Short mmCIF file of C-alpha atoms in Angstrom, two decimals:
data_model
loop_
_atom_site.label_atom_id
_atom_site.label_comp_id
_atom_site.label_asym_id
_atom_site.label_seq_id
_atom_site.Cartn_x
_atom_site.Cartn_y
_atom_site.Cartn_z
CA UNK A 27 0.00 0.00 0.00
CA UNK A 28 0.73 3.60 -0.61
CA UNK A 29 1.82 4.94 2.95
CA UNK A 30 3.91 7.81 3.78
CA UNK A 31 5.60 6.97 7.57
CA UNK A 32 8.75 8.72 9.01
CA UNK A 33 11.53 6.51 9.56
CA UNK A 34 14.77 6.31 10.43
CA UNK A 35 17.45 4.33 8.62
CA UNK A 36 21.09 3.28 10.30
CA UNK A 37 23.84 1.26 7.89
CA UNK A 38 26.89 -0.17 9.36
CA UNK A 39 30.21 0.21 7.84
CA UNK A 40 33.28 -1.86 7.60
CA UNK A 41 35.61 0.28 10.33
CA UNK A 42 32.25 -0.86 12.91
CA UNK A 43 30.75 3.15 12.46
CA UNK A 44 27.41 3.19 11.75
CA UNK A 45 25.29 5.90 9.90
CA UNK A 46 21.63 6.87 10.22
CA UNK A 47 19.29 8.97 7.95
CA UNK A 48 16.11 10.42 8.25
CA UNK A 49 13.40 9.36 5.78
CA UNK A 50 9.80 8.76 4.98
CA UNK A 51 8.45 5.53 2.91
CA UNK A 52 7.39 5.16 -0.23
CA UNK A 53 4.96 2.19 0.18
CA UNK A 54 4.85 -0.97 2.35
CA UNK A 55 3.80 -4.17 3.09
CA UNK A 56 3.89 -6.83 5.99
CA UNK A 57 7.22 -7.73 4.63
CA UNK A 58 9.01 -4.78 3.46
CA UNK A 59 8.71 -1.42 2.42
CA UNK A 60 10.56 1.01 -0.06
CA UNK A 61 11.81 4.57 0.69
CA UNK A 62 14.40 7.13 -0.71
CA UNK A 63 17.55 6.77 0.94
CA UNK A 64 21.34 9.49 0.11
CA UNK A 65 23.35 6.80 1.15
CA UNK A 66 24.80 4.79 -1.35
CA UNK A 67 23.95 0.88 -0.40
CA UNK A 68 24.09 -2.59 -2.38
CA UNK A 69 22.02 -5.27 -2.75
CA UNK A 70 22.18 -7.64 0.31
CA UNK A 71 22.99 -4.90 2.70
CA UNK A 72 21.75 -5.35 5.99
CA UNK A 73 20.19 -1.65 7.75
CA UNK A 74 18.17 -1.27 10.60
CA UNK A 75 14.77 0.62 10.02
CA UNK A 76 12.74 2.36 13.32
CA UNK A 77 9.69 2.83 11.64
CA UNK A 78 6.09 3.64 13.56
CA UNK A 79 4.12 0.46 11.37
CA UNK A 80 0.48 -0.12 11.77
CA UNK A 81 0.37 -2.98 13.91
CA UNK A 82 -1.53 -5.28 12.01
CA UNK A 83 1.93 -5.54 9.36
CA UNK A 84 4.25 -6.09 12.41
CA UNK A 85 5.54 -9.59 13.20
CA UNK A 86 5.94 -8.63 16.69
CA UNK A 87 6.42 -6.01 19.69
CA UNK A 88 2.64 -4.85 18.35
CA UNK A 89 2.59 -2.33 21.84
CA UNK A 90 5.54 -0.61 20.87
CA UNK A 91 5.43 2.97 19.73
CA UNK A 92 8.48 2.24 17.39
CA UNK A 93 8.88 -1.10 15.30
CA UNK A 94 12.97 -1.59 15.08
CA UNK A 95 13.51 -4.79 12.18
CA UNK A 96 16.59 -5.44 10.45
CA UNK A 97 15.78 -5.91 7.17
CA UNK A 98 18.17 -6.54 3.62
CA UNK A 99 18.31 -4.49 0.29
CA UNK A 100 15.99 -6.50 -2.31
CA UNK A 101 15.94 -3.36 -5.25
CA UNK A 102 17.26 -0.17 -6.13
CA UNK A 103 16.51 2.24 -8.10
CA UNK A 104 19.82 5.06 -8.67
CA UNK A 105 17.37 7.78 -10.30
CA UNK A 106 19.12 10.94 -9.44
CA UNK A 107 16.16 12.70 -8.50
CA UNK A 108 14.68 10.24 -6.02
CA UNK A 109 17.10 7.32 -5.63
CA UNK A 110 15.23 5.16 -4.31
CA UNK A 111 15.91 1.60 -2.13
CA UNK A 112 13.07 -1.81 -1.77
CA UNK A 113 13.62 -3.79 1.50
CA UNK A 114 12.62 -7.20 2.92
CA UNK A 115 11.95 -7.06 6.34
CA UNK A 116 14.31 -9.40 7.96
CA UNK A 117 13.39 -10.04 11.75
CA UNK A 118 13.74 -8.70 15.21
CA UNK A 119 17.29 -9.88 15.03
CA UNK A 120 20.11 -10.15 12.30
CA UNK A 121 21.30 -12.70 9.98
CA UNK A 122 23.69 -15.09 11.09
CA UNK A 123 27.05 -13.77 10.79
CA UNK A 124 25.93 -10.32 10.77
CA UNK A 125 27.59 -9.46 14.40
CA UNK A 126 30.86 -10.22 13.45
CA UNK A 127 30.81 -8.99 9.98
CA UNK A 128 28.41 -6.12 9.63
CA UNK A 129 29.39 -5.42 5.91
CA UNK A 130 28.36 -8.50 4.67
CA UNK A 131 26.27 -8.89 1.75
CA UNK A 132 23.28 -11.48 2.02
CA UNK A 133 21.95 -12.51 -1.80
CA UNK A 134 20.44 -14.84 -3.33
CA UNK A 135 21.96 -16.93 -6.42
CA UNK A 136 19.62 -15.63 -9.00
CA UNK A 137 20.47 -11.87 -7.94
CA UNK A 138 22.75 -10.13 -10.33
CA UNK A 139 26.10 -9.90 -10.09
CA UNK A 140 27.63 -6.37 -7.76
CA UNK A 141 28.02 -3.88 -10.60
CA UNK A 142 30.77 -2.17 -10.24
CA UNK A 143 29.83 0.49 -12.78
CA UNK A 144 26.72 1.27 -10.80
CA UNK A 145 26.48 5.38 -10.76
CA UNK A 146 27.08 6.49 -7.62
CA UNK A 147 23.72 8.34 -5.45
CA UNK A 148 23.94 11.48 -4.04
CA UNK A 149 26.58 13.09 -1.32
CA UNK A 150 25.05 12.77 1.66
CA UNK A 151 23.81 15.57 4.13
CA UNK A 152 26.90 17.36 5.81
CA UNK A 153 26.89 17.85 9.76
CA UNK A 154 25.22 21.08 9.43
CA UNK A 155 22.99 21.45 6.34
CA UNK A 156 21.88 25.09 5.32
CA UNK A 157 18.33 26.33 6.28
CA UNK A 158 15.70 24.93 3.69
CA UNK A 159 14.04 26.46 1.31
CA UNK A 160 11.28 28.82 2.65
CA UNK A 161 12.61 29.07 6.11
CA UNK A 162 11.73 32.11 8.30
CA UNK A 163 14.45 34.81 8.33
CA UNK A 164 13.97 34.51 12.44
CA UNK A 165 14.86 30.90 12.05
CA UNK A 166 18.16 31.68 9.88
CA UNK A 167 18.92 34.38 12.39
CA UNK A 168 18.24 32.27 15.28
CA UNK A 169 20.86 29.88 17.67
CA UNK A 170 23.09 27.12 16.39
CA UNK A 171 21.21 24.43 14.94
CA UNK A 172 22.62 20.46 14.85
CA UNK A 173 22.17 17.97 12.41
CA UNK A 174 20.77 14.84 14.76
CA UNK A 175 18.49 12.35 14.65
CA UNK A 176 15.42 12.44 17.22
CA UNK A 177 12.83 10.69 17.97
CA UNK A 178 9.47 12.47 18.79
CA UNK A 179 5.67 12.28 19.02
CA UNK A 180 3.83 14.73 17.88
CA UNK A 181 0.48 15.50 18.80
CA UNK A 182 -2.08 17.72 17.44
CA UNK A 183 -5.37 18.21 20.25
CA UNK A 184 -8.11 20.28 20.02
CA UNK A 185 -9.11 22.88 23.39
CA UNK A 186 -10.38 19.85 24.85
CA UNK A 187 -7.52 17.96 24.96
CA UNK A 188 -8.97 15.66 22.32
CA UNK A 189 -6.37 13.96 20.31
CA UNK A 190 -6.53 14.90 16.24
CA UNK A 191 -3.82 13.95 15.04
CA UNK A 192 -0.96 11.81 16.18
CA UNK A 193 2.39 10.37 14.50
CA UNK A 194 6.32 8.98 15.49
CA UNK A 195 8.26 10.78 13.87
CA UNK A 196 11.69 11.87 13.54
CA UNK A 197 13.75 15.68 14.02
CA UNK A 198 16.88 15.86 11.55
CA UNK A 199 17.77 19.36 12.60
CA UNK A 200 17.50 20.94 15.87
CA UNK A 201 18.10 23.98 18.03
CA UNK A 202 17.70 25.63 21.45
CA UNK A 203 14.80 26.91 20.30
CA UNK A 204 13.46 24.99 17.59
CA UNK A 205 13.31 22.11 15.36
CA UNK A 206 13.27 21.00 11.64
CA UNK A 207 10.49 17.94 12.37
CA UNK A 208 9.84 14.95 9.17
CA UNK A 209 5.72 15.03 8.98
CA UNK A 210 3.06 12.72 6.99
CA UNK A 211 0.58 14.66 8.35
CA UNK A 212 -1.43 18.04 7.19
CA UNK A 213 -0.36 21.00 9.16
CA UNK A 214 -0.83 24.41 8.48
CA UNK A 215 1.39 27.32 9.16
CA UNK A 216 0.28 28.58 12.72
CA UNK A 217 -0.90 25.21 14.06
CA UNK A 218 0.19 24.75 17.66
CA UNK A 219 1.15 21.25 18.30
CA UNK A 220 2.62 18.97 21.22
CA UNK A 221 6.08 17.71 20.87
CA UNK A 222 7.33 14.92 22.93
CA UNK A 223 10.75 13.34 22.95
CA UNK A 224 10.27 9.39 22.85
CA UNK A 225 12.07 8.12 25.53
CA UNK A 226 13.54 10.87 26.87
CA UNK A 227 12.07 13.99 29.22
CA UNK A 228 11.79 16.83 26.81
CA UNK A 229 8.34 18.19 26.14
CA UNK A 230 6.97 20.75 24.66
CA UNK A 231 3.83 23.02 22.93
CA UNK A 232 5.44 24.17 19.54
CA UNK A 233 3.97 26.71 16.69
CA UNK A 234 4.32 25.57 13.16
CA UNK A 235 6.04 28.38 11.75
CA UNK A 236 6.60 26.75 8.51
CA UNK A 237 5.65 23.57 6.21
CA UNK A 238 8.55 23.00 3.47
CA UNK A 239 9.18 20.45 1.22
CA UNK A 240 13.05 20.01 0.85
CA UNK A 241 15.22 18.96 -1.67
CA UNK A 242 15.20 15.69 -0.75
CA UNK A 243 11.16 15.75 -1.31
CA UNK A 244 10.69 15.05 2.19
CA UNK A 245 8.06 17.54 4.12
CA UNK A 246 9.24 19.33 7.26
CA UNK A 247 7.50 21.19 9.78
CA UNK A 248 9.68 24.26 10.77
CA UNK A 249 8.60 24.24 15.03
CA UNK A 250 9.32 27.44 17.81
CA UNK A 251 9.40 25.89 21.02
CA UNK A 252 6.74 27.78 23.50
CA UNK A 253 7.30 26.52 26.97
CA UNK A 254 10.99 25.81 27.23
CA UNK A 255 13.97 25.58 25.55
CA UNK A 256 15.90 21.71 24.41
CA UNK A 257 18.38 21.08 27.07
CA UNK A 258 22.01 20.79 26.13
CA UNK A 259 21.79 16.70 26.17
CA UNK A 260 19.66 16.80 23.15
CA UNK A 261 21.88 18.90 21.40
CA UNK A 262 24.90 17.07 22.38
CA UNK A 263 26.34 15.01 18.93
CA UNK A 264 26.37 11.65 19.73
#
């Protein structure tokens, strides 16, 4: 089916560092799911998707907010405009082998041979990309932003309290006073909106000051923070 959910996406590479983007899916199924993806990865890869699915497509943990699966590289597509990567979900735990050698390639015998003449995809994201398109000139002006990956829920409610809309989702840019938040949801410049760090203590009311769709075709919601500030452990790099 035809579902737009935030995810994130972490690949392992051969010195044991890992990498992790922020994306949102193309489509999915009960056993796998396709998504754009900057990082250039082969067939048989192994990556580890954190993905809010519906639970009746999970295999198990169906009371967690987040599903984590590891799951292998089954297609690509290297369009330079929306390159573009089709997963099998794996299992709550690796392949065999996978532990000690994180960089290994899992295929099948009637998958193609590694082409070495594949084009290569796009540079990834630096450590601090530029404000995106349409961005406030308060936000430009305003405190040091970082490039991390965090998890939030974000809640829209009415003056009752009534819950209207709800998702997981995932910040790729933040600052003291702000963040750069992945959405599959309508939102409308203005909206005020309930931001809640998953696992952690942060919390917040935040004003949509902006809806952009980036480069990368993903939509962002461009949030002020209204009742406090992040603390410095959220900023922290990893």
């Amino acid at each position: 089916m035809g579902l737009a959910l935030p995810m994130r996406v972490q690949g392992f590479e051969a010195d044991g560092s890992t990498w992790e983007e922020a994306t949102t899916t193309d489509d999915i199924s009960e056993g796998g799911c396709s998504f754009p993806v900057s990082r250039k990865v082969e067939l048989g890869q192994v990556l580890l998707l954190v993905i809010p699915l519906p639970k009746r497509l999970r295999q198990y943990d169906p009371n967690e907010s987040a599903y984590r699966v590891y799951a292998l590289v089954r297609g690509l597509v290297y369009r330079p405009d929306h390159p573009r990567v089709g997963v099998m979900f794996f299992g709550k735990y690796p392949p065999r082998g996978f532990e000690e050698q994180p960089t290994l390639r899992y295929r099948l015998p009637s998958d193609p041979p590694p082409n070495p003449d594949a084009p290569d995809w796009p540079a990834p994201d630096g450590p601090a990309p530029p404000p995106a398109p349409g961005a406030t000139a308060s936000e430009r002006r305003s405190s040091a932003r970082y490039h991390r990956l965090v998890d939030f829920t974000l809640q829209q409610v009415d003056e009752w309290g009534t819950v209207l809309q709800e998702e997981l989702t995932v910040a790729d840019n933040l600052a003291k006073g702000g963040a750069h938040v992945l959405t599959s949801l309508e939102f409308m410049k203005g909206d005020v909106v309930l931001l809640r760090q998953a696992g952690g203590d942060f919390d917040t009311r935040a004003e949509v000051r902006e809806v952009v769709r980036g480069e990368d075709g993903l939509r962002r919601l461009h949030l002020k923070f209204l009742d406090r500030e992040a603390p410095d452990g959220l900023l922290r790099p990893l």
